């Protein structure tokens, strides 16, 4: 499809926000060059290409100035390659509904896992687990509405929310093991649990979700540099 | 069938104001339904059960929440006077700046006034410099060029609320010598008709913040 020199992605294998963009590139069969960034010793490229946030992912397309923020990058890719595996629906209300839940996942759901990492007291962790479970319940209800009895948030095919939530599965599993709890389970979130199994084995996702070793190494660095 | 557009609103809310600007810019008739955020209405709980916040747009009974999501929806449905560029790259950049304003600028501004943690304007000065540079690079009146776009609308809090907070607190943040382009942009933005028609009364806002600062 796209030539490999056309798209470059600056990122870190362990970043779910980077994985998100990788899923979309995979789904659209777009070749790209991956430039590995060290988030604990940020490169000149990162500092100059995303000075406002100094975060990954950063997308370079042809000779255009760089683009940052994963959800914005995803919508951009969807607009420049609209005919290959569309990610967002075309109906305005459906688009708004999808964007609303992406915002929820990014501002309310996943930050709980980041907070969990920084919380050390037993009581603190229990309080966050409770919040995660409540949030998962909301996501289960959302999944039921979006999927309408089908396999994915996008229905028969993976679409926007499958990508937006799916990228966190590696870290969610890591946190579940480390903190001895289940964010998704058979009783409270049966449909989401089934969905996670499909995402883990999906062609476009399985190679982009980082393995445990990558996550453990990254986690150790986080604990060291950003406790 | 005529469109029925309602907005669950709150006087003085910058995020509600953003949506009103977009609606007025496009000449969309709507009914504003002010909400009580202390005793939340059945409608608010029904139409935004996740966050229970305003603004909520109801278009023919269908609810949309989150101000930037609402504005993109409005732009998708009502094509006249677009607030987003057509070009995908320009569109992505506009979305980036709008998100930057929410993620970085507004929290830093609150910190600069001591409204969130210890008073410290260092971060805000840095973030505002990005916006100043962006206006410099563009060399135009607005972030959207000759007319306002999503970025300008997202920065409503900066354009109007900050001035009121400066007056109420006695703390100066967006000064002409530090941010000449941004200062001019604030004046130009609040003078746009759609913005003028959507802003809350300044005196009431100043009085509200004076109360907050105990002045």
Coordinates of C-alpha atoms in Angstrom, one line a residue, chain B residues 37-157:
Chain B
X37 CA -25.4 21.6 39.0
X38 CA -26.1 21.2 42.7
X39 CA -29.6 19.7 42.3
X40 CA -29.1 18.0 39.0
X41 CA -32.2 17.6 36.8
X42 CA -33.6 14.3 35.6
X43 CA -32.7 15.4 32.1
X44 CA -29.1 16.0 32.9
X45 CA -28.8 12.6 34.6
X46 CA -30.6 10.9 31.7
X47 CA -28.7 12.6 28.9
X48 CA -25.2 12.6 30.4
X49 CA -25.2 9.7 33.0
X50 CA -21.5 9.2 32.7
X51 CA -20.3 12.7 33.7
X52 CA -23.5 14.5 34.8
X53 CA -22.0 17.7 33.4
X54 CA -22.9 20.5 31.0
X55 CA -22.8 21.2 28.1
X56 CA -25.1 18.5 26.6
X57 CA -26.5 19.1 23.1
X58 CA -29.8 17.4 22.3
X59 CA -30.4 17.1 18.5
X60 CA -33.8 15.7 17.8
X61 CA -33.6 14.1 21.2
X62 CA -30.2 12.5 20.8
X63 CA -27.6 13.6 23.4
X64 CA -24.0 14.5 22.8
X65 CA -21.6 15.5 25.6
X66 CA -18.1 16.9 25.9
X67 CA -17.8 20.4 24.4
X68 CA -15.1 19.6 21.7
X69 CA -17.0 16.4 20.7
X70 CA -20.2 18.5 20.4
X71 CA -18.5 21.2 18.3
X72 CA -17.1 18.5 15.9
X73 CA -20.6 17.1 15.7
X74 CA -22.1 20.5 14.9
X75 CA -19.5 21.0 12.2
X76 CA -20.3 17.5 10.8
X77 CA -24.0 18.1 10.6
X78 CA -24.3 21.8 9.7
X79 CA -22.0 22.5 6.8
X80 CA -22.2 26.3 6.6
X81 CA -19.4 28.4 8.2
X82 CA -17.1 25.5 8.9
X83 CA -15.1 25.6 12.2
X84 CA -12.6 23.0 11.1
X85 CA -10.4 23.2 8.0
X86 CA -11.1 20.9 5.1
X87 CA -7.6 19.7 4.6
X88 CA -6.9 16.6 6.7
X89 CA -3.5 17.9 7.9
X90 CA -4.8 21.4 8.8
X91 CA -7.7 19.7 10.5
X92 CA -5.4 17.6 12.6
X93 CA -3.3 20.6 13.6
X94 CA -6.5 22.5 14.6
X95 CA -7.6 19.5 16.8
X96 CA -4.1 19.4 18.3
X97 CA -4.2 23.0 19.4
X98 CA -7.7 22.7 20.8
X99 CA -6.6 19.7 22.8
X100 CA -3.4 21.5 23.9
X101 CA -5.5 24.4 25.2
X102 CA -7.6 22.0 27.3
X103 CA -4.8 19.6 28.4
X104 CA -2.0 22.1 29.1
X105 CA -3.1 25.8 28.9
X106 CA -6.2 25.9 31.1
X107 CA -4.7 23.9 34.0
X108 CA -1.6 26.0 33.9
X109 CA -3.7 29.2 33.9
X110 CA -5.6 28.0 36.9
X111 CA -2.3 27.4 38.6
X112 CA -1.0 30.8 37.7
X113 CA -3.9 32.4 39.6
X114 CA -3.5 30.0 42.5
X115 CA -6.8 28.4 41.8
X116 CA -5.3 24.9 41.6
X117 CA -2.5 24.3 44.1
X118 CA 0.2 26.8 44.9
X119 CA 0.3 30.0 42.8
X120 CA 2.9 29.7 40.1
X121 CA 2.8 31.3 36.6
X122 CA 5.9 29.6 35.2
X123 CA 4.0 26.8 33.3
X124 CA 1.3 29.2 32.1
X125 CA 3.9 31.6 30.7
X126 CA 5.5 28.7 28.8
X127 CA 2.2 27.4 27.4
X128 CA 0.9 30.8 26.4
X129 CA 4.2 31.4 24.6
X130 CA 3.3 28.4 22.3
X131 CA 0.0 30.1 21.4
X132 CA 1.7 33.5 20.9
X133 CA 4.2 31.8 18.6
X134 CA 1.4 30.0 16.7
X135 CA -0.3 33.4 16.1
X136 CA 3.1 34.9 15.1
X137 CA 3.8 32.1 12.6
X138 CA 0.3 32.4 11.1
X139 CA 0.5 36.2 10.9
X140 CA -3.3 36.4 10.9
X141 CA -6.0 37.8 13.2
X142 CA -7.2 34.4 14.5
X143 CA -5.9 30.9 14.9
X144 CA -8.3 30.1 12.2
X145 CA -6.9 32.8 9.9
X146 CA -9.2 35.6 8.9
X147 CA -12.1 34.0 10.7
X148 CA -12.4 32.1 14.0
X149 CA -12.2 28.3 14.0
X150 CA -12.2 25.4 16.5
X151 CA -8.9 26.6 18.1
X152 CA -10.2 30.2 18.7
X153 CA -13.4 28.8 20.1
X154 CA -11.5 26.4 22.4
X155 CA -9.6 29.3 23.8
X156 CA -12.7 31.2 24.9
X157 CA -11.7 30.8 28.5

